[in-house]
Amino acid sequence: MTSIRVGDATLSYDDEGSGPPVLLLHAGIADRRMWRRQIPALRDRHRLIAMDLRGYGESELPSAPFAHHDDVIGLLDALDIDRAALIGCSFGGAVAIDTALAHPDRVTSLALFGSALSGHDWSEASERLWVDLVGEVDPTDLDAMARAEVRFWVVGPGRRAADVDPALLTLALEMDRRALAAEAALGGVTQHELDPPAAARLPEIAVPVLVAAGALDLPDIHLLADRLAAEIPAARRLPNVPGAAHLLPLECPDPVNVAVREFLATTA
């Protein structure tokens, strides 16, 4: 682990390999450890930088207003990197998209896995699914919330916890508990959002984009992946990957690594 000062906070990251730079942006229920199956597979051809977003993992909480997409550029600046490919999962995908819109000259390509999207509204069906799967959970009980989020996102709606690798569930629970503490602390800090949000600006993205999702992820995520592929001019949608829910790169790394390697070979 390495850390560097970006603005008013110290950001932690892993930096391995050599070649065209690739920045990895974790899900909102995780931290940079979710990329531990991608770095060994890709570092022979690329410089892989997996960062903990501000407040998450081992990165410091902010003391002043900030924007995650500006932190991405701040880290690239601190590492003397002019342009990089961005790979994001879930919330990290939303940050990658925002970065490509706010700083289009700094991004060579995007690979998005189960991506969120700033300005996108979740459906009522997803809210009902939450109630069906986990019921009522006290949001101030971070341990209970972590268990609920892992059930909802990592296990997913189409299987039971017993169907999932116990080691994956243990890591996901640990990462999510820390992420919930980060979100609670970040709630007291102003975050500058992209204005207008990315949901209204997808046709502006001019770089190549790879879009994928786990077959066992939420229906809303599948629809959002379809939307990203339809509205981003140079986007390509992969078929949903069997055997994985929301943390696709961590749960099913082999097809992800193959797809990313092929994609970066022509874009990074």
mmCIF file of C-alpha atoms in Angstrom:
data_model
loop_
_atom_site.group_PDB
_atom_site.id
_atom_site.type_symbol
_atom_site.label_atom_id
_atom_site.label_comp_id
_atom_site.label_asym_id
_atom_site.label_seq_id
_atom_site.Cartn_x
_atom_site.Cartn_y
_atom_site.Cartn_z
ATOM 1 C CA MET A 1 0.000 0.000 0.000
ATOM 2 C CA THR A 2 1.157 3.499 -0.915
ATOM 3 C CA SER A 3 -0.370 6.823 0.039
ATOM 4 C CA ILE A 4 -0.096 10.312 -1.395
ATOM 5 C CA ARG A 5 -1.503 13.724 -0.580
ATOM 6 C CA VAL A 6 -4.285 14.881 -2.894
ATOM 7 C CA GLY A 7 -5.873 18.175 -1.892
ATOM 8 C CA ASP A 8 -6.647 18.085 1.819
ATOM 9 C CA ALA A 9 -6.596 14.297 2.170
ATOM 10 C CA THR A 10 -4.147 11.427 1.893
ATOM 11 C CA LEU A 11 -5.324 8.790 -0.589
ATOM 12 C CA SER A 12 -4.179 5.174 -0.431
ATOM 13 C CA TYR A 13 -3.559 3.051 -3.501
ATOM 14 C CA ASP A 14 -1.736 0.033 -4.908
ATOM 15 C CA ASP A 15 0.515 0.587 -7.930
ATOM 16 C CA GLU A 16 1.784 -2.480 -9.784
ATOM 17 C CA GLY A 17 2.974 -3.403 -13.250
ATOM 18 C CA SER A 18 4.199 -1.348 -16.162
ATOM 19 C CA GLY A 19 2.738 -0.126 -19.413
ATOM 20 C CA PRO A 20 -0.236 2.091 -20.232
ATOM 21 C CA PRO A 21 -1.840 3.243 -16.953
ATOM 22 C CA VAL A 22 -5.172 1.841 -15.778
ATOM 23 C CA LEU A 23 -6.971 3.205 -12.711
ATOM 24 C CA LEU A 24 -9.323 0.859 -10.819
ATOM 25 C CA LEU A 25 -12.316 2.361 -8.971
ATOM 26 C CA HIS A 26 -14.088 0.199 -6.406
ATOM 27 C CA ALA A 27 -17.775 -0.297 -5.653
ATOM 28 C CA GLY A 28 -19.507 1.734 -2.945
ATOM 29 C CA ILE A 29 -19.834 -1.410 -0.825
ATOM 30 C CA ALA A 30 -16.138 -2.195 -1.145
ATOM 31 C CA ASP A 31 -12.618 -0.769 -1.310
ATOM 32 C CA ARG A 32 -9.572 -1.333 -3.488
ATOM 33 C CA ARG A 33 -9.234 -4.938 -2.289
ATOM 34 C CA MET A 34 -12.024 -5.914 -4.671
ATOM 35 C CA TRP A 35 -9.507 -5.686 -7.541
ATOM 36 C CA ARG A 36 -7.085 -8.239 -6.111
ATOM 37 C CA ARG A 37 -7.945 -10.741 -8.873
ATOM 38 C CA GLN A 38 -7.393 -8.236 -11.683
ATOM 39 C CA ILE A 39 -3.985 -6.816 -10.756
ATOM 40 C CA PRO A 40 -1.992 -10.091 -11.043
ATOM 41 C CA ALA A 41 -3.709 -10.913 -14.336
ATOM 42 C CA LEU A 42 -3.129 -7.564 -16.040
ATOM 43 C CA ARG A 43 0.072 -6.093 -14.595
ATOM 44 C CA ASP A 44 2.294 -7.749 -17.210
ATOM 45 C CA ARG A 45 1.009 -5.310 -19.849
ATOM 46 C CA HIS A 46 -0.393 -2.399 -17.862
ATOM 47 C CA ARG A 47 0.350 -0.208 -14.876
ATOM 48 C CA LEU A 48 -2.524 -1.002 -12.512
ATOM 49 C CA ILE A 49 -3.432 1.626 -9.899
ATOM 50 C CA ALA A 50 -6.191 0.609 -7.474
ATOM 51 C CA MET A 51 -7.214 3.550 -5.291
ATOM 52 C CA ASP A 52 -9.341 3.813 -2.192
ATOM 53 C CA LEU A 53 -11.752 6.646 -2.863
ATOM 54 C CA ARG A 54 -11.697 9.423 -0.306
ATOM 55 C CA GLY A 55 -12.974 8.177 3.052
ATOM 56 C CA TYR A 56 -13.031 4.530 1.943
ATOM 57 C CA GLY A 57 -10.573 1.783 2.802
ATOM 58 C CA GLU A 58 -7.351 3.381 4.019
ATOM 59 C CA SER A 59 -7.879 6.816 2.430
ATOM 60 C CA GLU A 60 -8.511 9.778 4.704
ATOM 61 C CA LEU A 61 -11.835 11.461 5.189
ATOM 62 C CA PRO A 62 -12.117 14.937 3.696
ATOM 63 C CA SER A 63 -12.210 18.077 5.805
ATOM 64 C CA ALA A 64 -13.499 20.352 3.027
ATOM 65 C CA PRO A 65 -15.858 20.063 0.039
ATOM 66 C CA PHE A 66 -14.572 17.730 -2.668
ATOM 67 C CA ALA A 67 -15.557 15.645 -5.695
ATOM 68 C CA HIS A 68 -14.530 12.024 -6.247
ATOM 69 C CA HIS A 69 -13.967 12.647 -9.956
ATOM 70 C CA ASP A 70 -11.578 15.483 -9.113
ATOM 71 C CA ASP A 71 -9.723 13.200 -6.708
ATOM 72 C CA VAL A 72 -9.189 10.764 -9.591
ATOM 73 C CA ILE A 73 -7.487 13.511 -11.559
ATOM 74 C CA GLY A 74 -5.613 14.674 -8.460
ATOM 75 C CA LEU A 75 -4.153 11.192 -8.042
ATOM 76 C CA LEU A 76 -3.178 11.012 -11.726
ATOM 77 C CA ASP A 77 -1.512 14.423 -11.386
ATOM 78 C CA ALA A 78 0.370 13.337 -8.276
ATOM 79 C CA LEU A 79 1.625 10.265 -10.149
ATOM 80 C CA ASP A 80 2.580 12.322 -13.258
ATOM 81 C CA ILE A 81 0.087 10.441 -15.425
ATOM 82 C CA ASP A 82 -1.394 12.444 -18.281
ATOM 83 C CA ARG A 83 -4.106 10.015 -19.392
ATOM 84 C CA ALA A 84 -5.410 6.683 -18.128
ATOM 85 C CA ALA A 85 -8.027 4.047 -18.774
ATOM 86 C CA LEU A 86 -10.592 3.860 -15.961
ATOM 87 C CA ILE A 87 -12.186 0.621 -14.785
ATOM 88 C CA GLY A 88 -15.074 0.962 -12.352
ATOM 89 C CA CYS A 89 -17.554 -1.277 -10.593
ATOM 90 C CA SER A 90 -20.901 0.007 -9.285
ATOM 91 C CA PHE A 91 -20.292 3.389 -7.628
ATOM 92 C CA GLY A 92 -16.761 3.298 -9.006
ATOM 93 C CA GLY A 93 -18.280 3.078 -12.468
ATOM 94 C CA ALA A 94 -20.292 6.220 -11.784
ATOM 95 C CA VAL A 95 -17.120 7.993 -10.650
ATOM 96 C CA ALA A 96 -15.352 6.821 -13.822
ATOM 97 C CA ILE A 97 -18.168 8.182 -15.991
ATOM 98 C CA ASP A 98 -18.178 11.504 -14.134
ATOM 99 C CA THR A 99 -14.411 11.757 -14.585
ATOM 100 C CA ALA A 100 -14.688 11.135 -18.324
ATOM 101 C CA LEU A 101 -17.273 13.924 -18.577
ATOM 102 C CA ALA A 102 -15.555 16.426 -16.282
ATOM 103 C CA HIS A 103 -12.035 15.756 -17.590
ATOM 104 C CA PRO A 104 -12.418 14.247 -21.074
ATOM 105 C CA ASP A 105 -8.808 14.921 -22.070
ATOM 106 C CA ARG A 106 -7.513 12.712 -19.211
ATOM 107 C CA VAL A 107 -9.380 9.469 -19.975
ATOM 108 C CA THR A 108 -8.511 7.007 -22.751
ATOM 109 C CA SER A 109 -11.317 4.468 -22.207
ATOM 110 C CA LEU A 110 -13.825 3.143 -19.677
ATOM 111 C CA ALA A 111 -14.655 -0.401 -18.583
ATOM 112 C CA LEU A 112 -17.815 -0.481 -16.467
ATOM 113 C CA PHE A 113 -18.997 -3.469 -14.433
ATOM 114 C CA GLY A 114 -22.429 -3.322 -12.798
ATOM 115 C CA SER A 115 -22.058 0.433 -13.053
ATOM 116 C CA ALA A 116 -24.118 3.046 -11.272
ATOM 117 C CA LEU A 117 -24.782 6.419 -12.916
ATOM 118 C CA SER A 118 -25.046 9.850 -11.319
ATOM 119 C CA GLY A 119 -28.508 11.330 -11.790
ATOM 120 C CA HIS A 120 -30.132 7.933 -12.377
ATOM 121 C CA ASP A 121 -33.227 7.081 -10.321
ATOM 122 C CA TRP A 122 -33.628 3.538 -9.005
ATOM 123 C CA SER A 123 -36.942 1.847 -9.676
ATOM 124 C CA GLU A 124 -39.651 1.127 -7.125
ATOM 125 C CA ALA A 125 -39.151 -2.547 -7.974
ATOM 126 C CA SER A 126 -35.638 -2.381 -6.496
ATOM 127 C CA GLU A 127 -37.012 -0.808 -3.333
ATOM 128 C CA ARG A 128 -39.583 -3.593 -3.033
ATOM 129 C CA LEU A 129 -36.881 -6.185 -3.675
ATOM 130 C CA TRP A 130 -34.849 -4.772 -0.786
ATOM 131 C CA VAL A 131 -37.822 -5.208 1.539
ATOM 132 C CA ASP A 132 -38.435 -8.738 0.263
ATOM 133 C CA LEU A 133 -34.821 -9.831 0.706
ATOM 134 C CA VAL A 134 -33.730 -8.094 3.913
ATOM 135 C CA GLY A 135 -36.807 -6.480 5.471
ATOM 136 C CA GLU A 136 -36.522 -3.470 7.752
ATOM 137 C CA VAL A 137 -32.990 -2.630 8.863
ATOM 138 C CA ASP A 138 -31.926 0.091 11.277
ATOM 139 C CA PRO A 139 -29.618 2.321 9.168
ATOM 140 C CA THR A 140 -27.683 3.345 12.259
ATOM 141 C CA ASP A 141 -26.763 -0.289 12.998
ATOM 142 C CA LEU A 142 -23.806 -0.583 10.638
ATOM 143 C CA ASP A 143 -23.237 -4.276 11.324
ATOM 144 C CA ALA A 144 -26.847 -5.097 10.457
ATOM 145 C CA MET A 145 -26.724 -2.829 7.414
ATOM 146 C CA ALA A 146 -23.553 -4.520 6.196
ATOM 147 C CA ARG A 147 -25.179 -7.940 6.465
ATOM 148 C CA ALA A 148 -28.245 -6.633 4.636
ATOM 149 C CA GLU A 149 -26.240 -5.020 1.834
ATOM 150 C CA VAL A 150 -24.126 -8.118 1.314
ATOM 151 C CA ARG A 151 -27.320 -10.181 1.096
ATOM 152 C CA PHE A 152 -28.855 -7.737 -1.381
ATOM 153 C CA TRP A 153 -25.864 -6.953 -3.592
ATOM 154 C CA VAL A 154 -23.311 -9.737 -3.235
ATOM 155 C CA VAL A 155 -25.597 -12.730 -2.873
ATOM 156 C CA GLY A 156 -28.230 -11.156 -5.093
ATOM 157 C CA PRO A 157 -31.910 -11.852 -5.559
ATOM 158 C CA GLY A 158 -31.614 -15.216 -7.327
ATOM 159 C CA ARG A 159 -29.681 -17.339 -4.840
ATOM 160 C CA ARG A 160 -28.981 -18.022 -1.173
ATOM 161 C CA ALA A 161 -25.911 -17.146 0.878
ATOM 162 C CA ALA A 162 -25.089 -20.863 0.980
ATOM 163 C CA ASP A 163 -24.631 -20.742 -2.797
ATOM 164 C CA VAL A 164 -21.786 -18.187 -2.530
ATOM 165 C CA ASP A 165 -18.130 -18.773 -1.671
ATOM 166 C CA PRO A 166 -17.841 -18.164 2.109
ATOM 167 C CA ALA A 167 -14.490 -16.399 1.670
ATOM 168 C CA LEU A 168 -16.110 -13.947 -0.744
ATOM 169 C CA LEU A 169 -18.897 -13.238 1.741
ATOM 170 C CA THR A 170 -16.406 -12.696 4.574
ATOM 171 C CA LEU A 171 -14.367 -10.204 2.554
ATOM 172 C CA ALA A 172 -17.489 -8.479 1.238
ATOM 173 C CA LEU A 173 -18.875 -8.086 4.762
ATOM 174 C CA GLU A 174 -15.603 -6.604 6.017
ATOM 175 C CA MET A 175 -15.341 -4.181 3.092
ATOM 176 C CA ASP A 176 -18.978 -3.149 3.300
ATOM 177 C CA ARG A 177 -18.836 -2.479 7.048
ATOM 178 C CA ARG A 178 -15.938 -0.079 6.479
ATOM 179 C CA ALA A 179 -17.689 1.474 3.485
ATOM 180 C CA LEU A 180 -20.824 2.159 5.541
ATOM 181 C CA ALA A 181 -18.729 3.922 8.183
ATOM 182 C CA ALA A 182 -17.164 6.000 5.403
ATOM 183 C CA GLU A 183 -20.557 6.921 3.970
ATOM 184 C CA ALA A 184 -21.813 7.947 7.400
ATOM 185 C CA ALA A 185 -18.799 10.237 7.864
ATOM 186 C CA LEU A 186 -19.021 11.582 4.302
ATOM 187 C CA GLY A 187 -22.609 12.580 4.964
ATOM 188 C CA GLY A 188 -21.320 15.575 6.892
ATOM 189 C CA VAL A 189 -19.079 16.841 4.082
ATOM 190 C CA THR A 190 -20.192 18.672 0.959
ATOM 191 C CA GLN A 191 -19.568 16.653 -2.196
ATOM 192 C CA HIS A 192 -19.561 18.532 -5.481
ATOM 193 C CA GLU A 193 -21.739 16.656 -7.951
ATOM 194 C CA LEU A 194 -21.455 16.831 -11.707
ATOM 195 C CA ASP A 195 -23.895 19.457 -13.003
ATOM 196 C CA PRO A 196 -25.782 18.512 -15.060
ATOM 197 C CA PRO A 197 -25.418 14.887 -13.916
ATOM 198 C CA ALA A 198 -24.052 12.141 -16.123
ATOM 199 C CA ALA A 199 -27.476 10.605 -16.767
ATOM 200 C CA ALA A 200 -28.268 13.548 -19.039
ATOM 201 C CA ARG A 201 -24.874 13.595 -20.772
ATOM 202 C CA LEU A 202 -23.982 10.068 -21.875
ATOM 203 C CA PRO A 203 -23.789 10.975 -25.597
ATOM 204 C CA GLU A 204 -20.926 13.368 -24.720
ATOM 205 C CA ILE A 205 -18.605 10.474 -23.814
ATOM 206 C CA ALA A 206 -16.254 10.126 -26.770
ATOM 207 C CA VAL A 207 -13.911 7.329 -25.623
ATOM 208 C CA PRO A 208 -14.375 3.569 -26.128
ATOM 209 C CA VAL A 209 -16.474 1.995 -23.377
ATOM 210 C CA LEU A 210 -16.933 -1.632 -22.322
ATOM 211 C CA VAL A 211 -20.116 -2.417 -20.369
ATOM 212 C CA ALA A 212 -20.853 -5.626 -18.454
ATOM 213 C CA ALA A 213 -22.872 -6.966 -15.533
ATOM 214 C CA GLY A 214 -23.246 -10.171 -13.580
ATOM 215 C CA ALA A 215 -26.187 -12.326 -14.595
ATOM 216 C CA LEU A 216 -27.265 -12.586 -10.934
ATOM 217 C CA ASP A 217 -27.188 -8.823 -10.336
ATOM 218 C CA LEU A 218 -30.317 -6.721 -9.866
ATOM 219 C CA PRO A 219 -32.646 -6.223 -12.834
ATOM 220 C CA ASP A 220 -32.083 -2.459 -12.494
ATOM 221 C CA ILE A 221 -28.354 -2.971 -13.021
ATOM 222 C CA HIS A 222 -29.003 -4.947 -16.198
ATOM 223 C CA LEU A 223 -31.280 -2.203 -17.508
ATOM 224 C CA LEU A 224 -28.722 0.439 -16.610
ATOM 225 C CA ALA A 225 -26.003 -1.490 -18.457
ATOM 226 C CA ASP A 226 -28.299 -1.600 -21.486
ATOM 227 C CA ARG A 227 -28.814 2.145 -21.219
ATOM 228 C CA LEU A 228 -25.107 2.899 -20.988
ATOM 229 C CA ALA A 229 -24.433 0.779 -24.048
ATOM 230 C CA ALA A 230 -27.269 2.395 -25.998
ATOM 231 C CA GLU A 231 -26.534 6.038 -25.170
ATOM 232 C CA ILE A 232 -22.719 6.147 -25.160
ATOM 233 C CA PRO A 233 -21.675 6.329 -28.813
ATOM 234 C CA ALA A 234 -18.595 4.071 -28.645
ATOM 235 C CA ALA A 235 -19.913 1.597 -26.056
ATOM 236 C CA ARG A 236 -19.985 -2.185 -26.374
ATOM 237 C CA ARG A 237 -22.220 -4.331 -24.172
ATOM 238 C CA LEU A 238 -20.992 -7.778 -23.171
ATOM 239 C CA PRO A 239 -23.492 -10.555 -22.396
ATOM 240 C CA ASN A 240 -24.306 -10.849 -18.699
ATOM 241 C CA VAL A 241 -21.704 -13.028 -16.989
ATOM 242 C CA PRO A 242 -23.137 -16.215 -15.446
ATOM 243 C CA GLY A 243 -22.433 -17.024 -11.806
ATOM 244 C CA ALA A 244 -21.887 -13.501 -10.510
ATOM 245 C CA ALA A 245 -23.915 -10.782 -8.852
ATOM 246 C CA HIS A 246 -22.839 -7.190 -8.179
ATOM 247 C CA LEU A 247 -19.123 -7.647 -7.412
ATOM 248 C CA LEU A 248 -18.535 -9.278 -10.781
ATOM 249 C CA PRO A 249 -14.761 -8.636 -11.062
ATOM 250 C CA LEU A 250 -14.160 -10.206 -7.649
ATOM 251 C CA GLU A 251 -16.568 -13.128 -7.990
ATOM 252 C CA CYS A 252 -15.855 -14.164 -11.592
ATOM 253 C CA PRO A 253 -12.436 -12.727 -12.405
ATOM 254 C CA ASP A 254 -11.496 -14.959 -15.340
ATOM 255 C CA PRO A 255 -14.050 -13.720 -17.913
ATOM 256 C CA VAL A 256 -13.585 -10.161 -16.644
ATOM 257 C CA ASN A 257 -9.816 -10.345 -17.030
ATOM 258 C CA VAL A 258 -10.063 -11.778 -20.530
ATOM 259 C CA ALA A 259 -12.533 -9.098 -21.608
ATOM 260 C CA VAL A 260 -10.518 -6.274 -20.057
ATOM 261 C CA ARG A 261 -7.240 -7.494 -21.534
ATOM 262 C CA GLU A 262 -8.746 -7.639 -25.022
ATOM 263 C CA PHE A 263 -10.426 -4.262 -24.592
ATOM 264 C CA LEU A 264 -7.319 -2.490 -23.290
ATOM 265 C CA ALA A 265 -5.182 -3.970 -26.049
ATOM 266 C CA THR A 266 -6.961 -1.703 -28.528
ATOM 267 C CA THR A 267 -7.842 1.307 -26.365
ATOM 268 C CA ALA A 268 -5.365 1.946 -23.511
#
